[in-house]
Amino acid sequence: MLFLIEYAREKGKLVTFKAFSEKDSTLAKNTRLELELDLNRRGVNREVVLLEAENEEALRRTHRRYFENLEELVRAS
Amino acid sequence: MKTEISKAQIDRLGDRLRKGNLTDSDLRLLDEYRRSFTSAYEKVVGLIRRELEVDPTGRPAKSTTSIGEKLRRESIRLSQIQDISGCRLIVAEIADQDFMVAALSKLFPTSAVIDRRQKPSHGYRAVHVVATIQKRAVEIQVRTALQQLWAELSEKLSDLVDPAIKYGGGSESIQRILTKASALVIRQEDFELRLISQKKRANRLLSTPRPEGQVNEADVRVIQALQERVDSHQEHVIKAREVVLECLKDIVKDLSD
């Protein structure tokens, strides 16, 4: 599965999270680009990235920073 | 027919990324460049899944923010960045990491191995295997669970406090704590390696063929001593892991206070 992430670094917060199936990979890439273009035009600085994982649980395991705050990162270890 | 983006075009785009103030056409060109890694990325991740039967988390294309920061931080051209495309594998312990790196090196014989355990980057420890397919580099990050936890914390602190933290800058007190935590991860890895070595010795002794009924007392004593050392190291490994986690919890508590 593909996951589109929009993340506000300075707040450490996830803003957008969308899942796409493998067959929709072109749509996922196009959505990522459109989001980035829109943010750039509005002068909003956000990290926009497309990640691929077997499922959401696997993604949350390898990219915890997008989903958890500092306390949660350590507590759940 | 679409023409391939030239290296000069890519590097000129990199110069504009370094300066910021990107236009729509810059972002579209960067997107096109990143998509040119898709085939190499899919081959690498597909091979890992099929041949090694593990499921990495993939990042087919590095974010624009991260690319821009890398270009500003390092004297590097866009066409030279090796982690435009990549994936990540988290393994339990250092022995699993060594095993995985060896398997990846065999799977991608021309790959380059960057061992950040031998040469950590501001406390960051991991092994990166860079496979090149169709002239496109794909970076495979292999981290142990503790290395991963340290990296996630360092990144989160960089997000919230100061982006320089990840690269050895920012608050000195946070750097001190991260350095201490990284040293604890090293100690943990050292315990794990010693445990492996003791287990190997014990196994060698136990598997030495002896005529039935002729196990001498000296052998028995050596095996017992080794078993005790293995048990003792096992305890150290568990304790060291707890110490690392407690230290990291202290970091968070200090920051919250």
Tab-separated table of C-alpha atoms in Angstrom:
chain	number	residue	atom	x	y	z
A	1	MET	CA	0.000	0.000	0.000
A	2	LEU	CA	1.033	3.580	-0.546
A	3	PHE	CA	0.601	6.298	2.044
A	4	LEU	CA	0.649	10.009	1.384
A	5	ILE	CA	1.935	12.015	4.325
A	6	GLU	CA	1.835	15.756	4.884
A	7	TYR	CA	3.754	16.588	8.041
A	8	ALA	CA	4.248	19.907	9.851
A	9	ARG	CA	7.763	19.519	11.190
A	10	GLU	CA	7.886	22.445	13.617
A	11	LYS	CA	4.704	21.188	15.314
A	12	GLY	CA	5.650	17.530	14.941
A	13	LYS	CA	2.115	16.901	13.657
A	14	LEU	CA	0.643	14.862	10.853
A	15	VAL	CA	-1.630	17.051	8.705
A	16	THR	CA	-2.710	14.717	5.890
A	17	PHE	CA	-2.697	10.941	5.766
A	18	LYS	CA	-4.132	9.105	2.765
A	19	ALA	CA	-3.820	5.455	1.764
A	20	PHE	CA	-3.714	4.200	-1.827
A	21	SER	CA	-3.647	0.672	-3.175
A	22	GLU	CA	-0.691	-0.480	-5.306
A	23	LYS	CA	-2.769	-0.260	-8.482
A	24	ASP	CA	-3.378	3.426	-7.774
A	25	SER	CA	0.302	4.314	-7.554
A	26	THR	CA	0.103	6.866	-10.399
A	27	LEU	CA	-2.866	8.527	-8.703
A	28	ALA	CA	-0.893	8.568	-5.419
A	29	LYS	CA	2.101	10.210	-7.120
A	30	ASN	CA	-0.106	12.757	-8.858
A	31	THR	CA	-1.907	13.556	-5.596
A	32	ARG	CA	1.465	14.058	-3.892
A	33	LEU	CA	2.567	16.453	-6.631
A	34	GLU	CA	-0.706	18.426	-6.573
A	35	LEU	CA	-0.501	18.774	-2.792
A	36	GLU	CA	3.078	19.994	-3.011
A	37	LEU	CA	2.222	22.493	-5.762
A	38	ASP	CA	-0.688	23.823	-3.729
A	39	LEU	CA	1.414	24.219	-0.562
A	40	ASN	CA	4.202	25.915	-2.509
A	41	ARG	CA	1.789	28.414	-4.095
A	42	ARG	CA	0.404	29.237	-0.653
A	43	GLY	CA	3.909	29.540	0.817
A	44	VAL	CA	3.283	26.769	3.359
A	45	ASN	CA	6.353	24.781	4.358
A	46	ARG	CA	5.428	21.144	4.911
A	47	GLU	CA	7.123	17.812	4.398
A	48	VAL	CA	5.188	15.865	1.764
A	49	VAL	CA	6.205	12.280	1.181
A	50	LEU	CA	4.837	9.078	-0.275
A	51	LEU	CA	5.724	5.902	1.603
A	52	GLU	CA	5.112	2.280	0.764
A	53	ALA	CA	4.442	-0.445	3.319
A	54	GLU	CA	2.665	-3.763	3.617
A	55	ASN	CA	0.014	-2.052	5.756
A	56	GLU	CA	-0.486	0.940	8.030
A	57	GLU	CA	0.778	-0.947	11.073
A	58	ALA	CA	4.120	-1.667	9.365
A	59	LEU	CA	4.418	1.983	8.356
A	60	ARG	CA	3.729	3.128	11.918
A	61	ARG	CA	6.512	0.819	13.105
A	62	THR	CA	9.225	2.101	10.739
A	63	HIS	CA	8.203	5.789	10.579
A	64	ARG	CA	6.955	6.479	14.092
A	65	ARG	CA	8.105	10.095	14.031
A	66	TYR	CA	5.199	11.058	11.779
A	67	PHE	CA	2.615	9.543	14.105
A	68	GLU	CA	3.884	9.856	17.657
A	69	ASN	CA	5.050	12.604	19.969
A	70	LEU	CA	8.290	12.374	21.941
A	71	GLU	CA	6.697	10.769	24.992
A	72	GLU	CA	4.923	8.170	22.890
A	73	LEU	CA	8.118	7.344	21.003
A	74	VAL	CA	9.885	6.318	24.185
A	75	ARG	CA	6.917	4.958	26.108
A	76	ALA	CA	5.934	2.442	23.458
A	77	SER	CA	9.495	1.074	23.110
B	1	MET	CA	8.112	11.119	-26.947
B	2	LYS	CA	9.431	12.302	-23.601
B	3	THR	CA	13.133	13.149	-23.516
B	4	GLU	CA	15.280	12.181	-20.570
B	5	ILE	CA	16.260	14.988	-18.220
B	6	SER	CA	19.942	15.840	-18.651
B	7	LYS	CA	22.418	15.875	-15.763
B	8	ALA	CA	22.980	19.595	-16.345
B	9	GLN	CA	19.223	20.228	-16.050
B	10	ILE	CA	19.099	18.238	-12.812
B	11	ASP	CA	22.007	20.127	-11.290
B	12	ARG	CA	20.627	23.520	-12.323
B	13	LEU	CA	17.381	22.485	-10.633
B	14	GLY	CA	19.472	21.562	-7.582
B	15	ASP	CA	20.922	25.095	-7.532
B	16	ARG	CA	17.410	26.558	-7.511
B	17	LEU	CA	16.343	24.110	-4.766
B	18	ARG	CA	19.308	25.232	-2.688
B	19	LYS	CA	18.139	28.853	-2.955
B	20	GLY	CA	14.443	28.082	-2.288
B	21	ASN	CA	11.585	30.030	-3.973
B	22	LEU	CA	10.572	27.215	-6.278
B	23	THR	CA	8.205	27.624	-9.203
B	24	ASP	CA	5.562	25.133	-10.346
B	25	SER	CA	7.808	24.058	-13.218
B	26	ASP	CA	10.702	23.420	-10.781
B	27	LEU	CA	8.485	21.159	-8.688
B	28	ARG	CA	7.205	19.375	-11.795
B	29	LEU	CA	10.766	18.816	-13.048
B	30	LEU	CA	11.846	17.514	-9.630
B	31	ASP	CA	8.847	15.209	-9.622
B	32	GLU	CA	9.800	13.897	-13.060
B	33	TYR	CA	13.381	13.321	-11.896
B	34	ARG	CA	12.189	11.457	-8.800
B	35	ARG	CA	9.818	9.320	-10.873
B	36	SER	CA	12.791	8.272	-13.017
B	37	PHE	CA	13.889	6.190	-9.988
B	38	THR	CA	10.631	4.192	-9.923
B	39	SER	CA	11.823	1.272	-12.009
B	40	ALA	CA	15.086	0.869	-10.026
B	41	TYR	CA	13.193	1.237	-6.734
B	42	GLU	CA	10.612	-1.383	-7.693
B	43	LYS	CA	13.322	-3.824	-8.788
B	44	VAL	CA	15.264	-3.416	-5.528
B	45	VAL	CA	12.245	-3.684	-3.233
B	46	GLY	CA	10.783	-6.529	-5.308
B	47	LEU	CA	14.021	-8.507	-5.112
B	48	ILE	CA	14.293	-7.965	-1.350
B	49	ARG	CA	10.723	-9.175	-0.848
B	50	ARG	CA	11.075	-12.166	-3.141
B	51	GLU	CA	14.579	-13.363	-2.326
B	52	LEU	CA	14.987	-12.399	1.334
B	53	GLU	CA	11.321	-12.778	2.297
B	54	VAL	CA	11.251	-9.577	4.308
B	55	ASP	CA	9.039	-6.573	3.774
B	56	PRO	CA	10.834	-3.231	3.819
B	57	THR	CA	9.027	0.064	4.163
B	58	GLY	CA	9.752	1.999	1.017
B	59	ARG	CA	10.197	5.648	0.307
B	60	PRO	CA	10.142	5.755	-3.493
B	61	ALA	CA	11.101	9.438	-3.524
B	62	LYS	CA	12.768	11.746	-1.001
B	63	SER	CA	10.690	14.777	-0.037
B	64	THR	CA	11.411	18.188	-1.562
B	65	THR	CA	12.051	19.580	1.948
B	66	SER	CA	14.683	16.941	2.685
B	67	ILE	CA	16.353	17.345	-0.720
B	68	GLY	CA	16.527	21.134	-0.281
B	69	GLU	CA	18.009	20.781	3.216
B	70	LYS	CA	20.599	18.272	2.039
B	71	LEU	CA	21.682	20.554	-0.802
B	72	ARG	CA	22.034	23.507	1.576
B	73	ARG	CA	23.864	21.447	4.197
B	74	GLU	CA	26.363	19.659	1.982
B	75	SER	CA	28.434	20.716	-1.003
B	76	ILE	CA	26.720	18.179	-3.211
B	77	ARG	CA	24.896	18.369	-6.541
B	78	LEU	CA	21.331	17.081	-6.954
B	79	SER	CA	22.502	14.402	-9.394
B	80	GLN	CA	24.936	13.110	-6.738
B	81	ILE	CA	22.358	12.503	-3.988
B	82	GLN	CA	22.265	8.758	-3.332
B	83	ASP	CA	19.089	8.526	-1.294
B	84	ILE	CA	16.523	10.052	-3.645
B	85	SER	CA	14.887	6.643	-3.502
B	86	GLY	CA	15.170	4.062	-0.740
B	87	CYS	CA	13.697	1.693	1.758
B	88	ARG	CA	14.139	0.711	5.387
B	89	LEU	CA	14.470	-2.579	7.203
B	90	ILE	CA	14.278	-2.832	10.984
B	91	VAL	CA	15.803	-5.919	12.575
B	92	ALA	CA	15.939	-6.985	16.218
B	93	GLU	CA	19.637	-7.100	17.033
B	94	ILE	CA	23.102	-6.528	15.655
B	95	ALA	CA	23.534	-10.168	14.589
B	96	ASP	CA	20.376	-9.851	12.476
B	97	GLN	CA	21.725	-6.609	11.044
B	98	ASP	CA	25.002	-8.259	10.002
B	99	PHE	CA	23.078	-11.162	8.517
B	100	MET	CA	20.768	-8.847	6.564
B	101	VAL	CA	23.629	-6.692	5.251
B	102	ALA	CA	25.480	-9.816	4.087
B	103	ALA	CA	22.334	-11.066	2.348
B	104	LEU	CA	21.762	-7.682	0.665
B	105	SER	CA	25.387	-7.500	-0.479
B	106	LYS	CA	24.971	-10.929	-2.057
B	107	LEU	CA	21.682	-9.930	-3.659
B	108	PHE	CA	23.199	-6.714	-5.056
B	109	PRO	CA	26.840	-7.646	-5.716
B	110	THR	CA	27.847	-4.206	-6.988
B	111	SER	CA	26.278	-2.350	-4.063
B	112	ALA	CA	28.223	-0.069	-1.727
B	113	VAL	CA	27.978	-0.672	2.027
B	114	ILE	CA	28.144	2.367	4.283
B	115	ASP	CA	28.581	1.144	7.834
B	116	ARG	CA	27.534	3.940	10.158
B	117	ARG	CA	28.359	1.724	13.134
B	118	GLN	CA	32.048	2.015	12.262
B	119	LYS	CA	31.685	5.698	11.492
B	120	PRO	CA	28.546	7.076	13.155
B	121	SER	CA	27.119	10.324	11.834
B	122	HIS	CA	26.565	12.574	14.901
B	123	GLY	CA	25.466	9.538	16.920
B	124	TYR	CA	23.396	8.027	14.094
B	125	ARG	CA	24.089	4.308	13.745
B	126	ALA	CA	22.852	2.071	10.934
B	127	VAL	CA	24.129	0.272	7.868
B	128	HIS	CA	23.182	1.629	4.460
B	129	VAL	CA	23.476	-0.553	1.395
B	130	VAL	CA	23.341	1.453	-1.826
B	131	ALA	CA	22.287	-0.652	-4.803
B	132	THR	CA	22.589	0.849	-8.271
B	133	ILE	CA	20.196	-0.379	-10.941
B	134	GLN	CA	19.967	1.183	-14.403
B	135	LYS	CA	22.269	4.008	-13.229
B	136	ARG	CA	19.864	4.892	-10.417
B	137	ALA	CA	20.914	4.516	-6.771
B	138	VAL	CA	18.506	3.047	-4.236
B	139	GLU	CA	19.502	3.268	-0.575
B	140	ILE	CA	18.524	0.401	1.722
B	141	GLN	CA	18.719	1.385	5.388
B	142	VAL	CA	19.209	-1.492	7.809
B	143	ARG	CA	18.706	-0.537	11.450
B	144	THR	CA	18.389	-2.483	14.694
B	145	ALA	CA	15.377	-1.675	16.870
B	146	LEU	CA	17.529	0.433	19.209
B	147	GLN	CA	19.304	2.263	16.369
B	148	GLN	CA	15.862	2.971	14.934
B	149	LEU	CA	14.564	4.338	18.224
B	150	TRP	CA	17.604	6.612	18.561
B	151	ALA	CA	17.180	7.858	14.965
B	152	GLU	CA	13.449	8.532	15.437
B	153	LEU	CA	14.135	10.517	18.608
B	154	SER	CA	16.920	12.498	16.983
B	155	GLU	CA	14.636	13.319	14.038
B	156	LYS	CA	11.697	14.254	16.260
B	157	LEU	CA	13.919	16.542	18.329
B	158	SER	CA	15.187	18.093	15.083
B	159	ASP	CA	11.591	18.674	13.992
B	160	LEU	CA	10.466	20.242	17.253
B	161	VAL	CA	13.523	21.996	18.628
B	162	ASP	CA	16.115	22.683	15.952
B	163	PRO	CA	16.740	21.057	12.531
B	164	ALA	CA	20.490	21.259	13.232
B	165	ILE	CA	20.233	18.659	16.022
B	166	LYS	CA	20.250	15.765	13.561
B	167	TYR	CA	23.578	16.978	12.218
B	168	GLY	CA	25.392	17.616	15.474
B	169	GLY	CA	24.274	21.227	15.954
B	170	GLY	CA	21.661	23.009	18.041
B	171	SER	CA	21.304	22.811	21.798
B	172	GLU	CA	24.449	21.511	23.512
B	173	SER	CA	22.470	19.840	26.287
B	174	ILE	CA	20.358	17.873	23.780
B	175	GLN	CA	23.520	16.916	21.879
B	176	ARG	CA	25.105	15.681	25.122
B	177	ILE	CA	22.108	13.510	25.919
B	178	LEU	CA	21.873	12.100	22.386
B	179	THR	CA	25.606	11.338	22.424
B	180	LYS	CA	25.179	9.570	25.755
B	181	ALA	CA	22.218	7.589	24.413
B	182	SER	CA	24.214	6.646	21.310
B	183	ALA	CA	27.083	5.444	23.531
B	184	LEU	CA	24.598	3.261	25.413
B	185	VAL	CA	23.409	1.786	22.118
B	186	ILE	CA	27.064	0.956	21.318
B	187	ARG	CA	27.436	-0.718	24.726
B	188	GLN	CA	24.317	-2.724	24.082
B	189	GLU	CA	25.660	-3.828	20.690
B	190	ASP	CA	28.960	-4.785	22.330
B	191	PHE	CA	27.122	-6.981	24.827
B	192	GLU	CA	25.183	-8.592	21.988
B	193	LEU	CA	28.396	-9.317	20.058
B	194	ARG	CA	30.081	-10.829	23.111
B	195	LEU	CA	27.036	-12.978	23.732
B	196	ILE	CA	27.193	-14.267	20.148
B	197	SER	CA	30.877	-15.062	20.527
B	198	GLN	CA	30.291	-16.997	23.800
B	199	LYS	CA	27.413	-18.915	22.246
B	200	LYS	CA	29.593	-19.882	19.276
B	201	ARG	CA	32.338	-21.160	21.574
B	202	ALA	CA	29.853	-23.171	23.620
B	203	ASN	CA	28.309	-24.650	20.470
B	204	ARG	CA	31.730	-25.593	19.086
B	205	LEU	CA	32.591	-27.429	22.278
B	206	LEU	CA	29.233	-29.150	22.492
B	207	SER	CA	29.406	-30.327	18.891
B	208	THR	CA	32.922	-31.757	19.142
B	209	PRO	CA	32.496	-35.528	18.542
B	210	ARG	CA	33.619	-37.674	21.468
B	211	PRO	CA	33.487	-41.457	21.936
B	212	GLU	CA	30.489	-42.383	24.057
B	213	GLY	CA	31.182	-42.244	27.767
B	214	GLN	CA	34.455	-40.375	27.251
B	215	VAL	CA	33.463	-36.826	28.028
B	216	ASN	CA	36.212	-35.683	30.330
B	217	GLU	CA	35.627	-33.542	33.390
B	218	ALA	CA	37.722	-30.678	32.038
B	219	ASP	CA	35.386	-30.366	29.032
B	220	VAL	CA	32.344	-30.407	31.276
B	221	ARG	CA	33.827	-27.623	33.427
B	222	VAL	CA	34.656	-25.505	30.359
B	223	ILE	CA	31.157	-25.953	28.976
B	224	GLN	CA	29.594	-25.078	32.339
B	225	ALA	CA	31.783	-21.974	32.619
B	226	LEU	CA	30.851	-20.908	29.112
B	227	GLN	CA	27.164	-21.481	29.820
B	228	GLU	CA	27.453	-19.234	32.886
B	229	ARG	CA	29.130	-16.540	30.810
B	230	VAL	CA	26.424	-16.815	28.162
B	231	ASP	CA	23.754	-16.459	30.868
B	232	SER	CA	25.588	-13.515	32.397
B	233	HIS	CA	25.896	-11.763	29.022
B	234	GLN	CA	22.264	-12.444	28.326
B	235	GLU	CA	21.397	-10.620	31.546
B	236	HIS	CA	23.736	-7.749	30.616
B	237	VAL	CA	22.072	-7.438	27.211
B	238	ILE	CA	18.632	-7.163	28.803
B	239	LYS	CA	19.849	-4.711	31.465
B	240	ALA	CA	21.705	-2.564	28.913
B	241	ARG	CA	18.555	-2.293	26.806
B	242	GLU	CA	16.608	-1.142	29.878
B	243	VAL	CA	19.302	1.444	30.675
B	244	VAL	CA	19.142	2.830	27.135
B	245	LEU	CA	15.364	3.125	27.306
B	246	GLU	CA	15.519	4.798	30.740
B	247	CYS	CA	18.083	7.264	29.417
B	248	LEU	CA	15.875	8.108	26.468
B	249	LYS	CA	12.891	8.543	28.789
B	250	ASP	CA	15.008	11.017	30.790
B	251	ILE	CA	15.662	13.009	27.616
B	252	VAL	CA	11.944	13.325	27.021
B	253	LYS	CA	11.245	14.202	30.667
B	254	ASP	CA	13.955	16.908	30.657
B	255	LEU	CA	12.477	18.415	27.529
B	256	SER	CA	8.937	18.329	28.878
B	257	ASP	CA	10.090	20.063	32.100
